[in-house]
Each structure stands twice: as structure tokens, then as C-alpha cells.
CSV table of C-alpha atoms in Angstrom, one decimal:
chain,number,residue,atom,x,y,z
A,28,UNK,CA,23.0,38.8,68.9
A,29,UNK,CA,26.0,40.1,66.5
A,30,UNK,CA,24.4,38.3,63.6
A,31,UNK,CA,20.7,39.1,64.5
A,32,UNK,CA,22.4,43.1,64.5
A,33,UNK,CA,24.2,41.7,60.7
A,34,UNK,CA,20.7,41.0,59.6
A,35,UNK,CA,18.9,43.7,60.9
A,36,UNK,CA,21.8,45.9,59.3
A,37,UNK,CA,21.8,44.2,56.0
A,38,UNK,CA,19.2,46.0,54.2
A,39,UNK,CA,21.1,49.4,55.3
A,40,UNK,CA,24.3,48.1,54.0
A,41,UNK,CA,22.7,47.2,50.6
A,42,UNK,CA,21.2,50.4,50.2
A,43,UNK,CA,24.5,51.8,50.5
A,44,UNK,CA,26.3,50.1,48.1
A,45,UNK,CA,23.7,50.2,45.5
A,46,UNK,CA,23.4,53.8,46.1
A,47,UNK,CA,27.1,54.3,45.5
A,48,UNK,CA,27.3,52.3,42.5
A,49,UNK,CA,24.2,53.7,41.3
A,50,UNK,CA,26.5,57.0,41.6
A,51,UNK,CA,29.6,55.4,39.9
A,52,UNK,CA,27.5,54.0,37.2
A,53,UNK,CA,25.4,57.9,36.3
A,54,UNK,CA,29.4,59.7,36.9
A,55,UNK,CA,31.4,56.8,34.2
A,56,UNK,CA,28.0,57.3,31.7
A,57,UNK,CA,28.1,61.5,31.9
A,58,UNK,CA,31.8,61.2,31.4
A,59,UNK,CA,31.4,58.8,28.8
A,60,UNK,CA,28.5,60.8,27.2
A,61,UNK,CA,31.2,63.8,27.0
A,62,UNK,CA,33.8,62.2,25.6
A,63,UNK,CA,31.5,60.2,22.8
A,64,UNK,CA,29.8,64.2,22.0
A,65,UNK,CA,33.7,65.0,21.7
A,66,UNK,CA,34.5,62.5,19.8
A,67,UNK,CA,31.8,62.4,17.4
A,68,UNK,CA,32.6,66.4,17.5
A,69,UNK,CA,35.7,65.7,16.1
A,70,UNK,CA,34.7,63.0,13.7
A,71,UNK,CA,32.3,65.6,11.8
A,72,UNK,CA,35.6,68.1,11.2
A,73,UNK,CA,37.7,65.3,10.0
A,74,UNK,CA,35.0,64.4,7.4
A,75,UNK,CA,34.1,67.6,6.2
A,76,UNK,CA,37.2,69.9,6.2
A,77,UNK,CA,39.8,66.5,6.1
A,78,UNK,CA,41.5,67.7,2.6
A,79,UNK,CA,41.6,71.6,3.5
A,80,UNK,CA,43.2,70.7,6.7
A,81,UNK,CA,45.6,68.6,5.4
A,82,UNK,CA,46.5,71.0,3.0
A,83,UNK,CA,47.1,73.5,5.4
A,84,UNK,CA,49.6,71.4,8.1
A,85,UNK,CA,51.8,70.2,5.3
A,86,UNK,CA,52.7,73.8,5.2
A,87,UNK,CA,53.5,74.2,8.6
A,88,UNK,CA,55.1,70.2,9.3
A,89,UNK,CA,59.1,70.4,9.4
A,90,UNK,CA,58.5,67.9,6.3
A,91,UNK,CA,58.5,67.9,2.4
A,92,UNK,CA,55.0,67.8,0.8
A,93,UNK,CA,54.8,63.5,0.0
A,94,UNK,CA,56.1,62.9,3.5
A,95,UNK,CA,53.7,65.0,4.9
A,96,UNK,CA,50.7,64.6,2.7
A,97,UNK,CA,51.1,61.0,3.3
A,98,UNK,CA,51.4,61.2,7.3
A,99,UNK,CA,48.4,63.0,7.4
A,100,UNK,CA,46.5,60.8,5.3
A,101,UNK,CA,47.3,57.8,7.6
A,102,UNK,CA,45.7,59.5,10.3
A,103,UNK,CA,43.2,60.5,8.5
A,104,UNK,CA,42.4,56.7,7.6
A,105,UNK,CA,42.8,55.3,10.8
A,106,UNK,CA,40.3,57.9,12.1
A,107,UNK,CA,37.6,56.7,9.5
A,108,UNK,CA,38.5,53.3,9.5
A,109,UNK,CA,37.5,53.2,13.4
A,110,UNK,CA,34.5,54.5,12.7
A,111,UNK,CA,33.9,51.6,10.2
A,112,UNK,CA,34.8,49.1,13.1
A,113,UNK,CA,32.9,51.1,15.7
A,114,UNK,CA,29.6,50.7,13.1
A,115,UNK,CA,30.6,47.2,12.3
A,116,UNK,CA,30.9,46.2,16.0
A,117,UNK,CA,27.3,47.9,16.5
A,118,UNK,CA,25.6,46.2,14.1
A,119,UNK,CA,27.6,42.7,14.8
A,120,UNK,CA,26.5,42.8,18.7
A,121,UNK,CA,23.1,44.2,18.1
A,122,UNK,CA,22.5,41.1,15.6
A,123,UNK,CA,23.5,38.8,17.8
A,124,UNK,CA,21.8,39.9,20.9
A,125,UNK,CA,18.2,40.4,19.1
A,126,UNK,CA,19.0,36.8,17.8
A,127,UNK,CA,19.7,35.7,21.1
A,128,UNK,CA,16.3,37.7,22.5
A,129,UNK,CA,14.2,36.1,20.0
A,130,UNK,CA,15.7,33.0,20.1
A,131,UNK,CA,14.6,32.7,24.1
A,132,UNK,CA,11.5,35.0,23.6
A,133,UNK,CA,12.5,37.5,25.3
A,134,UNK,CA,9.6,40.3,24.5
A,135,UNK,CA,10.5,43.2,22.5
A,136,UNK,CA,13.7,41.5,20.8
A,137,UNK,CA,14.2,43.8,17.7
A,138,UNK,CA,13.9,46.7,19.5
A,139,UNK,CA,16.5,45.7,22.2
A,140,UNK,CA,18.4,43.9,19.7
A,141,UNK,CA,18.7,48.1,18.7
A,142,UNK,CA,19.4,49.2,21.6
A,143,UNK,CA,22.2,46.8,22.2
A,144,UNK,CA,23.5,48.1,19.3
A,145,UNK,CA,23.3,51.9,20.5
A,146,UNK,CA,24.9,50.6,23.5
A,147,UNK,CA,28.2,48.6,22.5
A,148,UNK,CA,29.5,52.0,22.2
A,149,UNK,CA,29.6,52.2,25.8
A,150,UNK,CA,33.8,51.1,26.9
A,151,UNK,CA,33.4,48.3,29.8
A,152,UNK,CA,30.0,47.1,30.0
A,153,UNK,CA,28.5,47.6,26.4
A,154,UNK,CA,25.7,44.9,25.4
A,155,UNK,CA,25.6,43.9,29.1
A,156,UNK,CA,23.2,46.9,29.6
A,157,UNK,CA,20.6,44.9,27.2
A,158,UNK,CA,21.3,41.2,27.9
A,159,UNK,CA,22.0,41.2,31.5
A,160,UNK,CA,18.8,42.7,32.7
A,161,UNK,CA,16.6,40.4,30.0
A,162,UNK,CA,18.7,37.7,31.6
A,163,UNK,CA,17.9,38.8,35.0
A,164,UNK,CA,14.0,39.2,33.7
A,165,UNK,CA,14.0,35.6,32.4
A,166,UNK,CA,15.4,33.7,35.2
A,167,UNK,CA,12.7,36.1,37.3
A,168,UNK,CA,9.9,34.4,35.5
A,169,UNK,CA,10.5,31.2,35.8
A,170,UNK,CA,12.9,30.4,33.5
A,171,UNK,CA,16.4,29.5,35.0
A,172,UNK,CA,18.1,27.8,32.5
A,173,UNK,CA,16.7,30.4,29.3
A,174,UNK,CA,18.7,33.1,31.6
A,175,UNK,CA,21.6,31.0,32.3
A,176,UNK,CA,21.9,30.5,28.5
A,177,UNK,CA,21.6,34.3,27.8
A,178,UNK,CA,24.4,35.4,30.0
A,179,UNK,CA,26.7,32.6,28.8
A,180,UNK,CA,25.7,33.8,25.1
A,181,UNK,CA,26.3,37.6,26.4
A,182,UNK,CA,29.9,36.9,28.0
A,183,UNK,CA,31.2,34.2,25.7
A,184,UNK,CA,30.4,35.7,22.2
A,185,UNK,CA,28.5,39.4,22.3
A,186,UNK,CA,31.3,40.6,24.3
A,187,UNK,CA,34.0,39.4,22.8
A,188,UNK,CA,33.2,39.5,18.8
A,189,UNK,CA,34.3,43.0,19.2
A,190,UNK,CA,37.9,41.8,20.2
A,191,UNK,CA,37.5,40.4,16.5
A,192,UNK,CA,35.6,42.4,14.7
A,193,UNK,CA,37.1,45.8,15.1
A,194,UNK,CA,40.9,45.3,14.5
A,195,UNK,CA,39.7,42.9,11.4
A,196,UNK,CA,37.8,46.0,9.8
A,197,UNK,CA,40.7,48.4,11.1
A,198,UNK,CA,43.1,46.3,9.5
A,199,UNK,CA,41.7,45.9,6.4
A,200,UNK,CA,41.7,49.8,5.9
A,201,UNK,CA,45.4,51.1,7.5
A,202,UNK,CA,47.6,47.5,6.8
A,203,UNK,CA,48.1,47.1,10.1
A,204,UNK,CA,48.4,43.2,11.9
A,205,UNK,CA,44.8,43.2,13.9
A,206,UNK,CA,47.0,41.8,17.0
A,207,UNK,CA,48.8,45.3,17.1
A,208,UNK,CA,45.3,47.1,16.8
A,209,UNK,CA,44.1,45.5,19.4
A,210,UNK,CA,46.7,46.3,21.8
A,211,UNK,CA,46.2,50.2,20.5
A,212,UNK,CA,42.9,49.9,20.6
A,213,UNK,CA,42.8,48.6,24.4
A,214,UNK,CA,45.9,50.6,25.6
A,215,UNK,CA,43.8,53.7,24.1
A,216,UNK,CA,40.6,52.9,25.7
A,217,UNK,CA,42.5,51.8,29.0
A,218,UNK,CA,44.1,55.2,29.2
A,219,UNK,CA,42.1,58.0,26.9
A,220,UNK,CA,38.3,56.7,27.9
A,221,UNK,CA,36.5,56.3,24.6
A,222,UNK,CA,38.0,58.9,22.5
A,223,UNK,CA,41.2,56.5,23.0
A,224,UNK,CA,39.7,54.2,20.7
A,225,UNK,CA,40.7,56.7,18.0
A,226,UNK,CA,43.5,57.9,19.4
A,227,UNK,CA,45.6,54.2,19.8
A,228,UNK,CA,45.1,53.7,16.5
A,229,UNK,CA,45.9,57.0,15.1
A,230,UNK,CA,49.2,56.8,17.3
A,231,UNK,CA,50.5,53.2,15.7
A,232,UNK,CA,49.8,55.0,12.2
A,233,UNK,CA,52.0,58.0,13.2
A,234,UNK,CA,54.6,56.0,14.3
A,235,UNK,CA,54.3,53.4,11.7
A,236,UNK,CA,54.7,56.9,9.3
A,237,UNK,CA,57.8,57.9,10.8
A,238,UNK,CA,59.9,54.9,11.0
A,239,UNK,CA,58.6,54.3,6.9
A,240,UNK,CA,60.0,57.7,6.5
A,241,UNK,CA,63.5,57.2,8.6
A,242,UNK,CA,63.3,54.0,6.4
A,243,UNK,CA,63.6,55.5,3.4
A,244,UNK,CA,65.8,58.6,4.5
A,245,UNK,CA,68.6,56.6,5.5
A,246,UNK,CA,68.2,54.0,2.1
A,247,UNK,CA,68.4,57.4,0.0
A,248,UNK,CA,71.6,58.6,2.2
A,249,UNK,CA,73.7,55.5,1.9
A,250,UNK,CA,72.8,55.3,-2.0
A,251,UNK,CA,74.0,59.2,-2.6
A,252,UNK,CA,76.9,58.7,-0.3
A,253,UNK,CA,80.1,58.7,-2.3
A,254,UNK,CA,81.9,55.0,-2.8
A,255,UNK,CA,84.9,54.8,0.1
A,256,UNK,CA,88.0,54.0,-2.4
A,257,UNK,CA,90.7,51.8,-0.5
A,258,UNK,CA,94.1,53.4,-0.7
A,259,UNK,CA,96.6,51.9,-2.9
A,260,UNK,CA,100.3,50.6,-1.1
């Protein structure tokens, strides 16, 4: 009897949980869609009024012009250098999923190949908003081991070339080891949401700035300090 109840309970239960992740899934993608319109928000600022703006704080920064100018600048590098890895990663995981696509003939592979593109900008689940429903679609009609193949190829290297890609293109604009990006770049998306992608970077330059300039402070000190003269007996 109790599992004859399970059963007749089970398509109740399902609705339920697909209902409330149907819920958690539209709440992460309008919070997501903020933060990216945010983002992007700020993005268009930085690129249009970037050299008026930073000629205005390095009046205002307890800081002499050079030090100033050039912490400034680093954030202003980072900032555009993640939106080269961001555009890198896009077309890198939209490549490789429309090559995957056509490779297994999926229908429409160029134009989802696109759209998993748009969608690697999504934190979390990314490219698995393209390749996991083909896969789904594939193994649907028939063809088990095509959709096997697809999510393997999704997981093992769409997913993770952005682990590579990014801090490689990050690195090569702000000098930075791509191992330390990537912790910044996770810490910031772990804690910030998307915008943290920006933000952990810009935070390593900042304090990559400062400890250059305590750096140098305290080499200029010890060279003006007087030489200590050793008393005579």
C-alpha cells in the first residue's frame, strides 16, 4: 500500500520540485540579467569618460600624481582586460560547442553554436543551457551514445576552457600569474555574482598597486636616511 500511495504521489512530487526549480532557475537569471545590465552599465563609463575620470580622482587620492595616475590606470586595465577574456571565453565555448553540434548533427549547429556563446556569460551553468538540452534531444531520438558523447564534450572541455582561457587573456594585459586570477576571478564570482568577475580582478590590481608603491616608499626612505656613524672610543 505505502508504495502504491509513493507512486500514485510521484507525479505530484515531481511537479513540485520542477516547479521550484523552475522558480530558482527565472529568480538566479533576473538577478543575473541585473547585474550583467549593471555591469555592462559600468563598462560603457569606463570606456568613454576613463581619462577625464582619472584625471579628476588623482586630485582627490591622498597620493602624488604618478602614484595615483598609475593606480588608476591598473584598474582601468584589469577592467578592459576582462572584457577581452569575457569576449575570448565567448567566442572559445561558442566554437567549440557549434563544432561539437555539427560534428554529431545536431540541427541548427551554427546558430546554437551562437547562442552558446551569448550564454557562457551566464556564472554556474553557461554552455550547459545549449549542449545539455541538444544532448538531452539526441539521446531522445535514438541516439544514446551521440548524447553521451556531447555531455562528456560539454563537462570535460566547454566548461572548463574558461578556467584557461580567461586568466591567460587577463594575464597577458595586467602581469598578473593566471593562477592568482583565477582565484580572483572565482572568489569574485563566488561572492559578487557576475559583476565579481570585474571586481576580483580589479581588487588584486589595487592591492598589487599599493604594496609596489610601499615598495618603493620605503627603498626611497632608507636611501635619503642619513648614514648612522659609529662613535669613536
Amino acid at each position: 500500500m505505502r508504495l502504491e500511495d509513493a507512486l500514485a504521489n510521484l507525479p505530484g512530487q515531481v511537479s513540485k520540485f520542477l516547479l521550484a526549480a523552475g522558480t530558482r532557475l527565472v529568480g538566479g537569471l533576473a538577478g543575473f540579467a541585473g547585474n550583467a545590465i549593471l555591469t555592462f552599465l559600468i563598462l560603457f563609463f569606463v570606456f568613454r569618460d576613463g581619462h577625464t575620470a582619472i584625471e579628476n580622482v588623482t586630485s582627490i587620492l591622498p597620493l602624488n600624481r604618478d602614484q595615483a595616475v598609475r593606480l588608476l590606470t591598473g584598474i582601468r586595465d584589469s577592467i578592459v582586460a576582462n572584457l577581452y577574456g569575457i569576449l575570448a571565453v565567448g567566442f572559445a565555448q561558442g566554437l567549440l560547442t557549434g563544432a561539437a553540434l555539427a560534428t554529431l548533427r545536431v540541427p541548427s549547429a551554427l546558430l546554437l553554436g551562437l547562442t552558446a556563446a551569448v550564454c557562457s556569460l551566464i556564472p554556474i551553468v553557461g554552455t550547459m543551457l545549449v549542449w545539455l538540452p541538444a544532448a538531452i534531444y539526441l539521446m531522445a531520438t535514438g541516439h544514446l551514445w551521440r548524447g553521451i558523447v556531447l555531455i562528456l564534450w560539454g563537462a570535460l572541455v566547454v566548461a572548463t576552457v574558461d578556467n584557461i582561457i580567461r586568466p591567460l587573456v587577463i594575464g597577458s594585459k595586467v602581469e598578473f600569474h593566471p593562477l592568482l586570477l583565477l582565484f580572483a576571478l572565482l572568489g569574485g564570482l563566488q561572492v559578487f555574482g557576475f559583476i565579481g568577475i570585474f571586481i576580483g580582478p580589479v581588487v588584486i590590481s589595487v592591492i598589487a598597486a599599493v604594496i609596489n608603491m610601499l615598495r618603493e616608499e620605503l627603498t626611497a626612505s632608507f636611501k635619503d636616511a642619513p648614514p648612522s656613524t659609529a662613535s669613536i672610543s
